[in-house]
PDB file of C-alpha atoms in Angstrom:
ATOM      1  CA  UNK A 223      14.898   0.329   5.089  1.00 84.00           C
ATOM      2  CA  UNK A 224      14.157   3.470   3.456  1.00 90.00           C
ATOM      3  CA  UNK A 225      12.183   6.365   5.574  1.00 94.00           C
ATOM      4  CA  UNK A 226       9.553   8.313   3.919  1.00 95.00           C
ATOM      5  CA  UNK A 227       8.475  11.854   5.552  1.00 97.00           C
ATOM      6  CA  UNK A 228       5.385  13.167   4.369  1.00 97.00           C
ATOM      7  CA  UNK A 229       4.110  16.756   5.047  1.00 96.00           C
ATOM      8  CA  UNK A 230       1.987  18.413   6.160  1.00 96.00           C
ATOM      9  CA  UNK A 231       0.185  15.773   8.610  1.00 96.00           C
ATOM     10  CA  UNK A 232      -3.300  17.779   8.301  1.00 96.00           C
ATOM     11  CA  UNK A 233      -3.982  20.400   5.605  1.00 95.00           C
ATOM     12  CA  UNK A 234      -7.089  22.886   6.069  1.00 95.00           C
ATOM     13  CA  UNK A 235      -8.258  23.872   2.783  1.00 94.00           C
ATOM     14  CA  UNK A 236     -11.343  24.873   0.591  1.00 94.00           C
ATOM     15  CA  UNK A 237     -12.984  23.897  -2.736  1.00 94.00           C
ATOM     16  CA  UNK A 238     -10.799  25.531  -5.530  1.00 95.00           C
ATOM     17  CA  UNK A 239      -7.711  25.732  -3.789  1.00 95.00           C
ATOM     18  CA  UNK A 240      -4.176  24.464  -5.061  1.00 96.00           C
ATOM     19  CA  UNK A 241      -2.727  21.967  -2.553  1.00 96.00           C
ATOM     20  CA  UNK A 242       0.678  20.401  -2.450  1.00 97.00           C
ATOM     21  CA  UNK A 243       2.094  17.731  -0.390  1.00 98.00           C
ATOM     22  CA  UNK A 244       5.413  16.752  -0.167  1.00 98.00           C
ATOM     23  CA  UNK A 245       7.398  13.362   0.360  1.00 98.00           C
ATOM     24  CA  UNK A 246      10.969  12.978   1.132  1.00 97.00           C
ATOM     25  CA  UNK A 247      12.855   9.653   1.012  1.00 96.00           C
ATOM     26  CA  UNK A 248      15.912   9.076   3.148  1.00 95.00           C
ATOM     27  CA  UNK A 249      17.903   7.829   0.229  1.00 93.00           C
ATOM     28  CA  UNK A 250      17.293   7.853  -3.550  1.00 93.00           C
ATOM     29  CA  UNK A 251      14.492   5.909  -4.961  1.00 93.00           C
ATOM     30  CA  UNK A 252      14.699   7.270  -8.656  1.00 94.00           C
ATOM     31  CA  UNK A 253      11.072   7.645  -9.744  1.00 95.00           C
ATOM     32  CA  UNK A 254       9.768   4.667  -7.748  1.00 95.00           C
ATOM     33  CA  UNK A 255       7.158   6.849  -5.978  1.00 96.00           C
ATOM     34  CA  UNK A 256       3.446   6.185  -5.799  1.00 97.00           C
ATOM     35  CA  UNK A 257       0.381   8.414  -4.378  1.00 97.00           C
ATOM     36  CA  UNK A 258      -2.545   7.194  -3.052  1.00 97.00           C
ATOM     37  CA  UNK A 259      -6.154   8.770  -2.078  1.00 97.00           C
ATOM     38  CA  UNK A 260      -7.537   6.906   0.833  1.00 97.00           C
ATOM     39  CA  UNK A 261     -11.419   7.575   2.080  1.00 96.00           C
ATOM     40  CA  UNK A 262     -12.681   6.102   5.455  1.00 93.00           C
ATOM     41  CA  UNK A 263     -13.646   2.417   5.061  1.00 92.00           C
ATOM     42  CA  UNK A 264     -11.778   2.191   1.701  1.00 95.00           C
ATOM     43  CA  UNK A 265      -8.959   0.632   0.477  1.00 95.00           C
ATOM     44  CA  UNK A 266      -6.114   3.017  -0.894  1.00 95.00           C
ATOM     45  CA  UNK A 267      -6.467   4.114  -4.520  1.00 96.00           C
ATOM     46  CA  UNK A 268      -3.543   4.990  -6.518  1.00 95.00           C
ATOM     47  CA  UNK A 269      -3.465   8.244  -8.007  1.00 97.00           C
ATOM     48  CA  UNK A 270      -0.119   8.564  -9.452  1.00 97.00           C
ATOM     49  CA  UNK A 271       2.695   5.735 -10.172  1.00 96.00           C
ATOM     50  CA  UNK A 272       6.301   6.003 -10.859  1.00 96.00           C
ATOM     51  CA  UNK A 273       6.375   9.830  -9.229  1.00 96.00           C
ATOM     52  CA  UNK A 274       4.453  11.416 -12.219  1.00 97.00           C
ATOM     53  CA  UNK A 275       2.223   8.931 -14.142  1.00 96.00           C
ATOM     54  CA  UNK A 276      -1.572   9.473 -13.786  1.00 96.00           C
ATOM     55  CA  UNK A 277      -3.351   6.246 -13.314  1.00 94.00           C
ATOM     56  CA  UNK A 278      -5.936   5.781 -15.768  1.00 93.00           C
ATOM     57  CA  UNK A 279      -9.388   7.409 -14.835  1.00 94.00           C
ATOM     58  CA  UNK A 280      -7.752   9.930 -12.202  1.00 96.00           C
ATOM     59  CA  UNK A 281      -8.707  13.521 -12.900  1.00 96.00           C
ATOM     60  CA  UNK A 282      -6.088  15.723 -14.570  1.00 96.00           C
ATOM     61  CA  UNK A 283      -6.021  18.137 -11.645  1.00 97.00           C
ATOM     62  CA  UNK A 284      -3.714  15.813  -9.981  1.00 98.00           C
ATOM     63  CA  UNK A 285      -0.429  15.724 -10.562  1.00 97.00           C
ATOM     64  CA  UNK A 286       3.224  14.352  -9.689  1.00 97.00           C
ATOM     65  CA  UNK A 287       6.602  15.633  -9.941  1.00 97.00           C
ATOM     66  CA  UNK A 288       9.958  14.738  -8.422  1.00 97.00           C
ATOM     67  CA  UNK A 289      12.929  12.283  -8.713  1.00 96.00           C
ATOM     68  CA  UNK A 290      15.437  11.094  -6.078  1.00 95.00           C
ATOM     69  CA  UNK A 291      14.503  12.086  -2.736  1.00 96.00           C
ATOM     70  CA  UNK A 292      12.148  14.854  -3.330  1.00 98.00           C
ATOM     71  CA  UNK A 293       8.768  14.526  -4.607  1.00 98.00           C
ATOM     72  CA  UNK A 294       5.397  16.526  -4.416  1.00 98.00           C
ATOM     73  CA  UNK A 295       1.790  15.919  -5.090  1.00 98.00           C
ATOM     74  CA  UNK A 296      -0.521  18.891  -6.402  1.00 98.00           C
ATOM     75  CA  UNK A 297      -4.015  19.130  -6.642  1.00 96.00           C
ATOM     76  CA  UNK A 298      -4.993  21.993  -8.858  1.00 95.00           C
ATOM     77  CA  UNK A 299      -8.297  23.191  -8.011  1.00 94.00           C
ATOM     78  CA  UNK A 300      -9.424  21.293  -4.894  1.00 95.00           C
ATOM     79  CA  UNK A 301     -13.223  19.465  -5.577  1.00 95.00           C
ATOM     80  CA  UNK A 302     -15.419  18.404  -2.777  1.00 94.00           C
ATOM     81  CA  UNK A 303     -14.524  14.764  -3.637  1.00 94.00           C
ATOM     82  CA  UNK A 304     -10.982  15.168  -3.001  1.00 96.00           C
ATOM     83  CA  UNK A 305     -11.331  15.827   1.097  1.00 93.00           C
ATOM     84  CA  UNK A 306      -9.097  12.451   1.866  1.00 96.00           C
ATOM     85  CA  UNK A 307      -6.167  11.136   3.321  1.00 97.00           C
ATOM     86  CA  UNK A 308      -3.348  10.840   0.806  1.00 98.00           C
ATOM     87  CA  UNK A 309      -0.169   8.607   1.497  1.00 98.00           C
ATOM     88  CA  UNK A 310       2.987   8.465  -0.298  1.00 97.00           C
ATOM     89  CA  UNK A 311       4.860   4.992  -1.102  1.00 96.00           C
ATOM     90  CA  UNK A 312       8.299   4.292  -2.303  1.00 95.00           C
ATOM     91  CA  UNK A 313       8.325   1.080  -4.114  1.00 93.00           C
ATOM     92  CA  UNK A 314      12.286   0.782  -4.765  1.00 84.00           C
ATOM     93  CA  UNK A 315      12.786  -2.913  -5.930  1.00 71.00           C
ATOM     94  CA  UNK A 316      15.516  -3.584  -3.506  1.00 67.00           C
ATOM     95  CA  UNK A 317      14.150  -2.316  -0.388  1.00 76.00           C
ATOM     96  CA  UNK A 318      10.703  -3.225   1.543  1.00 88.00           C
ATOM     97  CA  UNK A 319       7.772  -0.931   0.658  1.00 92.00           C
ATOM     98  CA  UNK A 320       7.689   2.098   2.735  1.00 94.00           C
ATOM     99  CA  UNK A 321       4.778   4.435   3.411  1.00 96.00           C
ATOM    100  CA  UNK A 322       4.659   8.230   4.306  1.00 96.00           C
ATOM    101  CA  UNK A 323       2.629   9.148   7.462  1.00 97.00           C
ATOM    102  CA  UNK A 324      -0.526  10.481   5.569  1.00 97.00           C
ATOM    103  CA  UNK A 325      -1.706  13.806   5.032  1.00 97.00           C
ATOM    104  CA  UNK A 326      -5.304  14.666   5.954  1.00 97.00           C
ATOM    105  CA  UNK A 327      -7.065  17.152   3.758  1.00 96.00           C
ATOM    106  CA  UNK A 328      -9.837  18.575   5.241  1.00 93.00           C
ATOM    107  CA  UNK A 329     -12.267  21.893   5.227  1.00 79.00           C
TER     108      UNK A 329
ATOM    109  CA  UNK B  31      -8.314  -6.050 -15.517  1.00 92.00           C
ATOM    110  CA  UNK B  32      -6.082  -6.730 -12.558  1.00 94.00           C
ATOM    111  CA  UNK B  33      -8.333  -8.151  -9.806  1.00 97.00           C
ATOM    112  CA  UNK B  34      -7.349  -8.891  -6.175  1.00 97.00           C
ATOM    113  CA  UNK B  35      -9.606 -10.467  -3.762  1.00 98.00           C
ATOM    114  CA  UNK B  36      -8.633 -11.009  -0.149  1.00 98.00           C
ATOM    115  CA  UNK B  37     -10.601 -13.245   2.190  1.00 97.00           C
ATOM    116  CA  UNK B  38     -10.047 -15.388   5.513  1.00 97.00           C
ATOM    117  CA  UNK B  39     -10.271 -12.380   7.757  1.00 96.00           C
ATOM    118  CA  UNK B  40     -12.514 -12.729  10.821  1.00 97.00           C
ATOM    119  CA  UNK B  41     -12.155 -12.261  14.616  1.00 97.00           C
ATOM    120  CA  UNK B  42      -9.404 -14.752  16.537  1.00 97.00           C
ATOM    121  CA  UNK B  43      -8.370 -14.535  20.164  1.00 97.00           C
ATOM    122  CA  UNK B  44      -4.580 -13.694  21.041  1.00 97.00           C
ATOM    123  CA  UNK B  45      -2.416 -16.317  20.366  1.00 97.00           C
ATOM    124  CA  UNK B  46      -4.600 -17.727  17.496  1.00 97.00           C
ATOM    125  CA  UNK B  47      -3.953 -18.529  14.075  1.00 97.00           C
ATOM    126  CA  UNK B  48      -5.382 -17.303  10.666  1.00 97.00           C
ATOM    127  CA  UNK B  49      -4.848 -17.982   7.125  1.00 98.00           C
ATOM    128  CA  UNK B  50      -5.372 -14.915   4.565  1.00 98.00           C
ATOM    129  CA  UNK B  51      -5.809 -15.486   1.046  1.00 98.00           C
ATOM    130  CA  UNK B  52      -5.615 -13.261  -2.291  1.00 98.00           C
ATOM    131  CA  UNK B  53      -7.002 -14.595  -5.253  1.00 98.00           C
ATOM    132  CA  UNK B  54      -5.592 -12.816  -8.235  1.00 97.00           C
ATOM    133  CA  UNK B  55      -7.007 -12.514 -11.889  1.00 97.00           C
ATOM    134  CA  UNK B  56      -6.564 -10.306 -14.883  1.00 96.00           C
ATOM    135  CA  UNK B  57      -2.728 -10.633 -15.180  1.00 96.00           C
ATOM    136  CA  UNK B  58      -0.069 -13.270 -15.271  1.00 96.00           C
ATOM    137  CA  UNK B  59       0.050 -13.972 -11.449  1.00 97.00           C
ATOM    138  CA  UNK B  60       3.278 -16.459 -11.787  1.00 97.00           C
ATOM    139  CA  UNK B  61       5.392 -13.127 -13.540  1.00 95.00           C
ATOM    140  CA  UNK B  62       5.125 -11.040 -10.260  1.00 94.00           C
ATOM    141  CA  UNK B  63       6.112 -10.484  -7.107  1.00 94.00           C
ATOM    142  CA  UNK B  64       3.066  -9.950  -4.619  1.00 95.00           C
ATOM    143  CA  UNK B  65       3.092  -8.090  -1.161  1.00 96.00           C
ATOM    144  CA  UNK B  66       0.992  -8.034   1.821  1.00 97.00           C
ATOM    145  CA  UNK B  67       0.353  -4.541   3.438  1.00 97.00           C
ATOM    146  CA  UNK B  68      -1.940  -3.884   6.597  1.00 97.00           C
ATOM    147  CA  UNK B  69      -3.209  -1.020   8.293  1.00 97.00           C
ATOM    148  CA  UNK B  70      -4.528  -0.448  11.813  1.00 97.00           C
ATOM    149  CA  UNK B  71      -7.600   1.075  12.671  1.00 96.00           C
ATOM    150  CA  UNK B  72      -7.039   4.830  12.697  1.00 94.00           C
ATOM    151  CA  UNK B  73      -3.346   4.460  11.349  1.00 96.00           C
ATOM    152  CA  UNK B  74      -1.061   4.473   8.505  1.00 96.00           C
ATOM    153  CA  UNK B  75       0.015   1.481   5.887  1.00 96.00           C
ATOM    154  CA  UNK B  76       2.746  -0.744   6.966  1.00 96.00           C
ATOM    155  CA  UNK B  77       4.164  -3.333   4.800  1.00 95.00           C
ATOM    156  CA  UNK B  78       4.047  -6.842   5.978  1.00 95.00           C
ATOM    157  CA  UNK B  79       5.692  -9.060   3.723  1.00 95.00           C
ATOM    158  CA  UNK B  80       6.654  -9.833   0.098  1.00 94.00           C
ATOM    159  CA  UNK B  81       7.422 -12.959  -2.108  1.00 95.00           C
ATOM    160  CA  UNK B  82       9.143 -13.186  -5.409  1.00 94.00           C
ATOM    161  CA  UNK B  83       7.286 -14.382  -8.627  1.00 94.00           C
ATOM    162  CA  UNK B  84       8.452 -17.927  -8.146  1.00 94.00           C
ATOM    163  CA  UNK B  85       8.432 -17.885  -4.476  1.00 92.00           C
ATOM    164  CA  UNK B  86      12.172 -18.391  -4.246  1.00 92.00           C
ATOM    165  CA  UNK B  87      12.575 -15.369  -1.844  1.00 92.00           C
ATOM    166  CA  UNK B  88      10.378 -14.135   0.896  1.00 93.00           C
ATOM    167  CA  UNK B  89      10.962 -11.145   3.105  1.00 92.00           C
ATOM    168  CA  UNK B  90       8.784  -9.867   6.058  1.00 93.00           C
ATOM    169  CA  UNK B  91       8.551  -6.961   8.432  1.00 93.00           C
ATOM    170  CA  UNK B  92      10.566  -7.308  11.635  1.00 93.00           C
ATOM    171  CA  UNK B  93       7.156  -6.763  13.487  1.00 93.00           C
ATOM    172  CA  UNK B  94       6.000 -10.130  12.415  1.00 94.00           C
ATOM    173  CA  UNK B  95       9.062 -12.103  11.615  1.00 93.00           C
ATOM    174  CA  UNK B  96       8.742 -15.665  12.681  1.00 94.00           C
ATOM    175  CA  UNK B  97       4.961 -15.318  13.293  1.00 97.00           C
ATOM    176  CA  UNK B  98       3.457 -14.838   9.748  1.00 97.00           C
ATOM    177  CA  UNK B  99       4.494 -16.497   6.478  1.00 97.00           C
ATOM    178  CA  UNK B 100       3.975 -15.431   2.839  1.00 97.00           C
ATOM    179  CA  UNK B 101       3.538 -17.931   0.531  1.00 97.00           C
ATOM    180  CA  UNK B 102       2.009 -18.577  -3.033  1.00 98.00           C
ATOM    181  CA  UNK B 103       0.308 -21.103  -5.161  1.00 97.00           C
ATOM    182  CA  UNK B 104       1.344 -20.325  -8.799  1.00 97.00           C
ATOM    183  CA  UNK B 105      -1.301 -22.930 -10.193  1.00 97.00           C
ATOM    184  CA  UNK B 106      -4.145 -21.416  -8.442  1.00 97.00           C
ATOM    185  CA  UNK B 107      -3.288 -17.896  -8.725  1.00 97.00           C
ATOM    186  CA  UNK B 108      -3.509 -17.471  -4.970  1.00 98.00           C
ATOM    187  CA  UNK B 109      -1.199 -15.808  -2.433  1.00 98.00           C
ATOM    188  CA  UNK B 110      -1.445 -16.440   1.154  1.00 98.00           C
ATOM    189  CA  UNK B 111      -0.467 -14.908   4.457  1.00 98.00           C
ATOM    190  CA  UNK B 112      -0.171 -17.697   7.192  1.00 98.00           C
ATOM    191  CA  UNK B 113      -0.606 -15.761  10.887  1.00 98.00           C
ATOM    192  CA  UNK B 114       0.464 -17.311  14.248  1.00 97.00           C
ATOM    193  CA  UNK B 115       0.698 -16.203  17.518  1.00 97.00           C
ATOM    194  CA  UNK B 116      -1.556 -13.376  16.946  1.00 97.00           C
ATOM    195  CA  UNK B 117      -1.496 -10.470  19.234  1.00 97.00           C
ATOM    196  CA  UNK B 118      -4.013  -7.454  19.576  1.00 97.00           C
ATOM    197  CA  UNK B 119      -1.561  -5.313  18.173  1.00 96.00           C
ATOM    198  CA  UNK B 120      -2.241  -7.317  14.619  1.00 97.00           C
ATOM    199  CA  UNK B 121      -5.820  -6.243  14.444  1.00 98.00           C
ATOM    200  CA  UNK B 122      -5.803  -4.304  11.100  1.00 98.00           C
ATOM    201  CA  UNK B 123      -7.298  -4.228   7.537  1.00 98.00           C
ATOM    202  CA  UNK B 124      -4.979  -6.690   5.296  1.00 98.00           C
ATOM    203  CA  UNK B 125      -4.292  -5.840   1.866  1.00 98.00           C
ATOM    204  CA  UNK B 126      -2.450  -7.841  -0.964  1.00 97.00           C
ATOM    205  CA  UNK B 127      -0.788  -5.909  -3.625  1.00 96.00           C
ATOM    206  CA  UNK B 128       0.868  -6.586  -6.825  1.00 94.00           C
ATOM    207  CA  UNK B 129       4.391  -5.490  -7.455  1.00 91.00           C
ATOM    208  CA  UNK B 130       5.070  -3.556 -10.814  1.00 87.00           C
ATOM    209  CA  UNK B 131       5.580  -0.207 -12.182  1.00 87.00           C
ATOM    210  CA  UNK B 132       1.722  -0.137 -11.999  1.00 85.00           C
ATOM    211  CA  UNK B 133       0.710  -0.872  -8.377  1.00 89.00           C
ATOM    212  CA  UNK B 134      -2.580  -2.992  -7.967  1.00 94.00           C
ATOM    213  CA  UNK B 135      -4.369  -3.446  -4.502  1.00 95.00           C
ATOM    214  CA  UNK B 136      -7.169  -5.638  -3.159  1.00 96.00           C
ATOM    215  CA  UNK B 137      -9.967  -4.461  -1.219  1.00 96.00           C
ATOM    216  CA  UNK B 138      -8.705  -5.700   2.018  1.00 97.00           C
ATOM    217  CA  UNK B 139     -10.039  -8.075   4.871  1.00 98.00           C
ATOM    218  CA  UNK B 140     -10.116  -7.205   8.209  1.00 98.00           C
ATOM    219  CA  UNK B 141      -8.611  -9.275  11.051  1.00 98.00           C
ATOM    220  CA  UNK B 142      -9.517  -8.676  14.544  1.00 98.00           C
ATOM    221  CA  UNK B 143      -7.631 -10.062  17.292  1.00 97.00           C
ATOM    222  CA  UNK B 144      -9.842 -10.027  20.478  1.00 96.00           C
ATOM    223  CA  UNK B 145     -10.821 -12.099  23.604  1.00 93.00           C
TER     224      UNK B 145
END
């Protein structure tokens, strides 16, 4: 199975900060990577799919880059509603889905 | 718009069984593979199972192989997860999700394995 390594596991930031989370795949997944935001007691919410495509309705301060094995999620100016846990996920067709360990963005 | 609604969760004793369902709407269900993903309390996301669009192939995580079975009913746009020999460590929220370039998830159903 493809392993996903996400960092950091916890990130302390302030409103207005630029925040970057990275995800590394153990082998190439082309652009088959998604980013999720999850708040306590809620289902994961898709932010970005296919590495860089913003899901409809997601604010433009979120962006994703990368291909192959290295990916990043950037929040350009952190807002109060953005404090949450973020996960990356690979969804290569020929492999079971796997997820990063999560990054908790806290004040 | 795509909608996935899970049901069937609840409290079950260790060794017991439970059948989860996922009702799909807003897309051509019979054209898409489907997944189950779970999340134990306070933990990360764990892929559980996948079934191809026509049910011809099924895959399960090693942690549940032989105990969980994924199936689908394309005539009723429904996905199932039959869970047998449940263990305390199976306690989690279970989500169904649609494959594709764009991903869609349900809101989840909570399974608690406890005596």
